[in-house]
Every structure is written in C-alpha cells, then in structure tokens.
CSV table of N, CA and C in Angstrom, one decimal:
chain,number,residue,atom,x,y,z
A,1,MET,N,-0.2,4.0,-11.4
A,1,MET,CA,0.7,2.9,-11.5
A,1,MET,C,2.1,3.3,-11.8
A,2,GLU,N,3.0,2.6,-11.3
A,2,GLU,CA,4.4,2.9,-11.6
A,2,GLU,C,5.2,1.7,-11.5
A,3,LEU,N,6.5,1.7,-12.0
A,3,LEU,CA,7.4,0.6,-11.9
A,3,LEU,C,8.7,1.1,-11.2
A,4,PRO,N,8.6,1.3,-9.9
A,4,PRO,CA,9.8,1.7,-9.2
A,4,PRO,C,10.7,0.5,-8.7
A,5,PRO,N,12.0,0.8,-8.4
A,5,PRO,CA,12.7,-0.3,-7.8
A,5,PRO,C,12.2,-0.5,-6.4
A,6,GLN,N,12.3,-1.7,-5.9
A,6,GLN,CA,11.7,-2.1,-4.6
A,6,GLN,C,12.6,-3.1,-3.9
A,7,ASP,N,12.9,-2.9,-2.6
A,7,ASP,CA,13.6,-3.9,-1.8
A,7,ASP,C,12.7,-5.0,-1.5
A,8,THR,N,13.1,-6.2,-1.9
A,8,THR,CA,12.2,-7.4,-1.7
A,8,THR,C,12.9,-8.3,-0.7
A,9,GLY,N,13.4,-7.7,0.4
A,9,GLY,CA,14.1,-8.5,1.5
A,9,GLY,C,15.5,-8.8,1.1
A,10,GLY,N,16.2,-7.7,0.7
A,10,GLY,CA,17.6,-7.8,0.4
A,10,GLY,C,18.0,-7.8,-1.0
A,11,VAL,N,17.0,-7.8,-1.9
A,11,VAL,CA,17.2,-7.8,-3.4
A,11,VAL,C,16.4,-6.7,-3.9
A,12,THR,N,17.0,-5.9,-4.8
A,12,THR,CA,16.2,-4.8,-5.4
A,12,THR,C,15.7,-5.3,-6.8
A,13,GLU,N,14.4,-5.1,-6.9
A,13,GLU,CA,13.7,-5.6,-8.2
A,13,GLU,C,12.7,-4.5,-8.6
A,14,MET,N,12.3,-4.6,-9.8
A,14,MET,CA,11.3,-3.6,-10.3
A,14,MET,C,9.9,-4.0,-10.0
A,15,GLU,N,9.1,-3.1,-9.4
A,15,GLU,CA,7.8,-3.4,-8.9
A,15,GLU,C,6.7,-2.8,-9.6
A,16,ILE,N,5.6,-3.6,-9.8
A,16,ILE,CA,4.3,-3.0,-10.2
A,16,ILE,C,3.7,-2.6,-8.9
A,17,GLY,N,3.5,-1.3,-8.7
A,17,GLY,CA,2.9,-0.8,-7.5
A,17,GLY,C,1.6,-0.1,-7.8
A,18,TYR,N,0.6,-0.3,-6.9
A,18,TYR,CA,-0.7,0.3,-7.2
A,18,TYR,C,-1.3,0.8,-5.8
A,19,LEU,N,-1.9,2.0,-5.9
A,19,LEU,CA,-2.6,2.6,-4.8
A,19,LEU,C,-3.7,3.5,-5.4
A,20,PHE,N,-4.9,3.2,-5.0
A,20,PHE,CA,-6.0,3.9,-5.5
A,20,PHE,C,-6.8,4.5,-4.4
A,21,ALA,N,-7.5,5.6,-4.6
A,21,ALA,CA,-8.4,6.2,-3.6
A,21,ALA,C,-9.5,5.1,-3.3
A,22,ARG,N,-9.8,5.1,-2.0
A,22,ARG,CA,-10.7,4.0,-1.5
A,22,ARG,C,-12.0,4.0,-2.3
A,23,ARG,N,-12.5,5.2,-2.7
A,23,ARG,CA,-13.8,5.3,-3.4
A,23,ARG,C,-13.7,4.5,-4.8
A,24,GLU,N,-12.5,4.3,-5.2
A,24,GLU,CA,-12.3,3.6,-6.5
A,24,GLU,C,-12.1,2.1,-6.4
A,25,TRP,N,-11.9,1.6,-5.1
A,25,TRP,CA,-11.6,0.2,-4.9
A,25,TRP,C,-12.8,-0.7,-5.4
A,26,GLY,N,-12.5,-1.8,-5.9
A,26,GLY,CA,-13.5,-2.8,-6.3
A,26,GLY,C,-14.0,-2.6,-7.7
A,27,LYS,N,-13.5,-1.6,-8.4
A,27,LYS,CA,-14.0,-1.3,-9.8
A,27,LYS,C,-13.1,-1.9,-10.9
A,28,GLY,N,-12.1,-2.7,-10.5
A,28,GLY,CA,-11.3,-3.3,-11.5
A,28,GLY,C,-10.1,-2.5,-12.1
A,29,TYR,N,-10.0,-1.3,-11.6
A,29,TYR,CA,-8.9,-0.4,-12.1
A,29,TYR,C,-7.5,-0.9,-11.8
A,30,ALA,N,-7.3,-1.4,-10.6
A,30,ALA,CA,-6.0,-1.9,-10.2
A,30,ALA,C,-5.6,-3.1,-11.1
A,31,ALA,N,-6.5,-4.0,-11.3
A,31,ALA,CA,-6.1,-5.2,-12.2
A,31,ALA,C,-5.8,-4.7,-13.6
A,32,GLU,N,-6.6,-3.8,-14.1
A,32,GLU,CA,-6.4,-3.3,-15.5
A,32,GLU,C,-5.1,-2.6,-15.6
A,33,ALA,N,-4.8,-1.7,-14.6
A,33,ALA,CA,-3.6,-1.0,-14.6
A,33,ALA,C,-2.3,-1.9,-14.4
A,34,ALA,N,-2.5,-2.9,-13.5
A,34,ALA,CA,-1.4,-3.9,-13.3
A,34,ALA,C,-1.0,-4.6,-14.6
A,35,LEU,N,-2.0,-5.0,-15.4
A,35,LEU,CA,-1.8,-5.7,-16.6
A,35,LEU,C,-1.1,-4.8,-17.6
A,36,ALA,N,-1.5,-3.5,-17.7
A,36,ALA,CA,-0.9,-2.5,-18.6
A,36,ALA,C,0.5,-2.3,-18.2
A,37,CYS,N,0.8,-2.2,-16.9
A,37,CYS,CA,2.2,-1.9,-16.4
A,37,CYS,C,3.1,-3.1,-16.7
A,38,LYS,N,2.5,-4.3,-16.6
A,38,LYS,CA,3.3,-5.5,-16.9
A,38,LYS,C,3.7,-5.5,-18.3
A,39,GLU,N,2.7,-5.2,-19.2
A,39,GLU,CA,3.0,-5.2,-20.6
A,39,GLU,C,4.1,-4.1,-20.9
A,40,TYR,N,3.9,-2.9,-20.4
A,40,TYR,CA,4.9,-1.8,-20.5
A,40,TYR,C,6.3,-2.2,-20.0
A,41,GLY,N,6.3,-2.8,-18.9
A,41,GLY,CA,7.6,-3.2,-18.3
A,41,GLY,C,8.3,-4.3,-19.1
A,42,PHE,N,7.6,-5.2,-19.6
A,42,PHE,CA,8.2,-6.3,-20.4
A,42,PHE,C,8.5,-5.8,-21.9
A,43,LYS,N,7.5,-5.2,-22.5
A,43,LYS,CA,7.7,-4.8,-23.9
A,43,LYS,C,8.5,-3.6,-24.2
A,44,SER,N,8.2,-2.5,-23.4
A,44,SER,CA,8.9,-1.2,-23.7
A,44,SER,C,10.2,-1.1,-22.9
A,45,LEU,N,10.2,-1.5,-21.6
A,45,LEU,CA,11.3,-1.3,-20.8
A,45,LEU,C,12.3,-2.5,-20.8
A,46,LYS,N,11.8,-3.6,-21.4
A,46,LYS,CA,12.6,-4.8,-21.5
A,46,LYS,C,13.0,-5.5,-20.2
A,47,TYR,N,12.2,-5.3,-19.2
A,47,TYR,CA,12.5,-6.0,-17.9
A,47,TYR,C,12.3,-7.5,-18.1
A,48,LYS,N,13.1,-8.3,-17.4
A,48,LYS,CA,13.0,-9.7,-17.4
A,48,LYS,C,12.0,-10.2,-16.3
A,49,LYS,N,11.9,-9.4,-15.3
A,49,LYS,CA,11.1,-9.9,-14.1
A,49,LYS,C,10.4,-8.6,-13.5
A,50,LEU,N,9.2,-8.8,-13.0
A,50,LEU,CA,8.5,-7.8,-12.3
A,50,LEU,C,7.9,-8.4,-11.0
A,51,VAL,N,7.9,-7.6,-9.9
A,51,VAL,CA,7.3,-8.1,-8.7
A,51,VAL,C,6.3,-7.1,-8.1
A,52,SER,N,5.5,-7.6,-7.2
A,52,SER,CA,4.7,-6.8,-6.3
A,52,SER,C,4.9,-7.2,-4.9
A,53,VAL,N,5.2,-6.2,-4.0
A,53,VAL,CA,5.4,-6.5,-2.6
A,53,VAL,C,4.1,-6.1,-1.9
A,54,ILE,N,3.5,-7.1,-1.2
A,54,ILE,CA,2.2,-7.0,-0.7
A,54,ILE,C,2.2,-7.5,0.8
A,55,ASN,N,1.5,-6.7,1.7
A,55,ASN,CA,1.3,-7.1,3.0
A,55,ASN,C,0.4,-8.4,3.0
A,56,VAL,N,0.8,-9.4,3.8
A,56,VAL,CA,0.1,-10.7,3.7
A,56,VAL,C,-1.4,-10.5,4.1
A,57,LYS,N,-1.8,-9.5,4.7
A,57,LYS,CA,-3.2,-9.2,5.1
A,57,LYS,C,-4.0,-8.5,4.0
A,58,ASN,N,-3.3,-8.1,3.0
A,58,ASN,CA,-4.0,-7.3,1.9
A,58,ASN,C,-4.5,-8.2,0.8
A,59,LEU,N,-5.6,-8.9,1.1
A,59,LEU,CA,-6.2,-9.9,0.1
A,59,LEU,C,-6.5,-9.3,-1.2
A,60,ALA,N,-7.0,-8.0,-1.3
A,60,ALA,CA,-7.4,-7.4,-2.5
A,60,ALA,C,-6.1,-7.2,-3.4
A,61,SER,N,-5.0,-6.8,-2.9
A,61,SER,CA,-3.8,-6.6,-3.6
A,61,SER,C,-3.2,-8.0,-4.1
A,62,ILE,N,-3.4,-9.0,-3.3
A,62,ILE,CA,-3.0,-10.3,-3.7
A,62,ILE,C,-3.8,-10.8,-4.9
A,63,ARG,N,-5.1,-10.5,-4.9
A,63,ARG,CA,-5.9,-10.9,-6.0
A,63,ARG,C,-5.5,-10.1,-7.3
A,64,VAL,N,-5.2,-8.8,-7.1
A,64,VAL,CA,-4.7,-8.0,-8.3
A,64,VAL,C,-3.4,-8.7,-8.9
A,65,ALA,N,-2.5,-9.0,-8.0
A,65,ALA,CA,-1.2,-9.6,-8.5
A,65,ALA,C,-1.5,-10.9,-9.2
A,66,GLU,N,-2.4,-11.7,-8.7
A,66,GLU,CA,-2.8,-13.0,-9.3
A,66,GLU,C,-3.5,-12.8,-10.7
A,67,LYS,N,-4.3,-11.8,-10.8
A,67,LYS,CA,-5.0,-11.5,-12.0
A,67,LYS,C,-3.9,-11.0,-13.1
A,68,ALA,N,-2.8,-10.4,-12.6
A,68,ALA,CA,-1.7,-10.0,-13.5
A,68,ALA,C,-0.8,-11.2,-13.9
A,69,GLY,N,-1.2,-12.4,-13.4
A,69,GLY,CA,-0.4,-13.6,-13.7
A,69,GLY,C,0.8,-13.9,-12.7
A,70,MET,N,0.8,-13.1,-11.7
A,70,MET,CA,1.9,-13.3,-10.7
A,70,MET,C,1.7,-14.4,-9.8
A,71,LYS,N,2.8,-15.0,-9.3
A,71,LYS,CA,2.7,-16.1,-8.3
A,71,LYS,C,3.5,-15.7,-7.1
A,72,LYS,N,3.1,-16.2,-5.9
A,72,LYS,CA,3.9,-15.9,-4.7
A,72,LYS,C,5.2,-16.6,-4.8
A,73,GLU,N,6.3,-15.7,-4.6
A,73,GLU,CA,7.6,-16.2,-4.7
A,73,GLU,C,8.3,-16.4,-3.3
A,74,LYS,N,8.0,-15.4,-2.4
A,74,LYS,CA,8.7,-15.5,-1.1
A,74,LYS,C,7.9,-14.6,-0.1
A,75,THR,N,8.3,-14.8,1.2
A,75,THR,CA,7.8,-14.0,2.3
A,75,THR,C,9.0,-13.4,3.0
A,76,PHE,N,8.9,-12.1,3.5
A,76,PHE,CA,9.9,-11.5,4.2
A,76,PHE,C,9.3,-10.5,5.2
A,77,LEU,N,10.1,-10.0,6.1
A,77,LEU,CA,9.6,-9.0,7.1
A,77,LEU,C,10.1,-7.7,6.7
A,78,ARG,N,9.2,-6.7,6.8
A,78,ARG,CA,9.6,-5.3,6.6
A,78,ARG,C,9.0,-4.5,7.7
A,79,ALA,N,9.8,-3.9,8.5
A,79,ALA,CA,9.4,-3.0,9.6
A,79,ALA,C,8.4,-3.8,10.5
A,80,GLY,N,8.6,-5.1,10.7
A,80,GLY,CA,7.8,-5.9,11.6
A,80,GLY,C,6.5,-6.5,10.9
A,81,ASN,N,6.3,-6.2,9.7
A,81,ASN,CA,5.2,-6.6,8.9
A,81,ASN,C,5.6,-7.8,8.0
A,82,LYS,N,4.8,-8.8,8.0
A,82,LYS,CA,5.0,-9.9,7.1
A,82,LYS,C,4.6,-9.5,5.7
A,83,MET,N,5.5,-9.7,4.7
A,83,MET,CA,5.2,-9.3,3.3
A,83,MET,C,5.4,-10.4,2.4
A,84,TYR,N,4.6,-10.5,1.3
A,84,TYR,CA,4.7,-11.4,0.2
A,84,TYR,C,5.4,-10.7,-0.9
A,85,VAL,N,6.2,-11.4,-1.7
A,85,VAL,CA,6.7,-11.0,-3.0
A,85,VAL,C,6.0,-11.9,-4.0
A,86,TYR,N,5.2,-11.2,-4.8
A,86,TYR,CA,4.6,-11.9,-6.0
A,86,TYR,C,5.4,-11.5,-7.2
A,87,SER,N,5.7,-12.4,-8.1
A,87,SER,CA,6.5,-12.1,-9.3
A,87,SER,C,6.0,-12.8,-10.5
A,88,ILE,N,6.5,-12.2,-11.6
A,88,ILE,CA,6.3,-12.8,-13.0
A,88,ILE,C,7.5,-12.5,-13.8
A,89,SER,N,7.9,-13.5,-14.6
A,89,SER,CA,9.1,-13.3,-15.5
A,89,SER,C,8.6,-13.3,-16.9
A,90,ASN,N,9.4,-12.6,-17.7
A,90,ASN,CA,9.1,-12.5,-19.2
A,90,ASN,C,10.0,-13.5,-19.9
A,91,GLY,N,9.4,-14.6,-20.2
A,91,GLY,CA,10.2,-15.7,-20.8
A,91,GLY,C,9.4,-16.7,-21.4
C-alpha cells in the first residue's frame, strides 16, 4: 500500500493505491491495508482528502474503496479507459 499523488482527470490528489498478487486476492488484505493507509494519511500525514482511482470494470477494487468508507466522486477517461474516482475527506 502507498499514498502517491495521482492525476484524477486534471487534478492531483493523494491516492490510496493497492495491488496484490493474484494468489492473495479475496483474503481481505486490500481492505485491511486501505483502512490502515486511510488512518495513516489522515492522522500522521494530515491529509484532508484521499482518493482511489479505479477502472469502472474492477468491481473488487470498488468494494475495497467502499469498505474504506469512500464514495464515488466522479468519472473520467484515462488512456481510453473509463475510471472512477472514489474519495473520502477527513472532516
């Protein structure tokens, strides 16, 4: 897990990004790590907002974002792919 800057269709925001080996999918690691990154980003790094950029076809990543409390904010195109921006604010 990491919190890199990410272009969200013309705006750069801090992202909770996750990528796990396929053999580890479905074990809950991504949701657990996303929650830990959210806490770290808000409490330690003092970010006001975090996002996840997700391909609209990636239902598993959408579920992870939702488990972290994120809501769909917008849709944009990246290299011809339709992407969602899920976000959560610390407030």
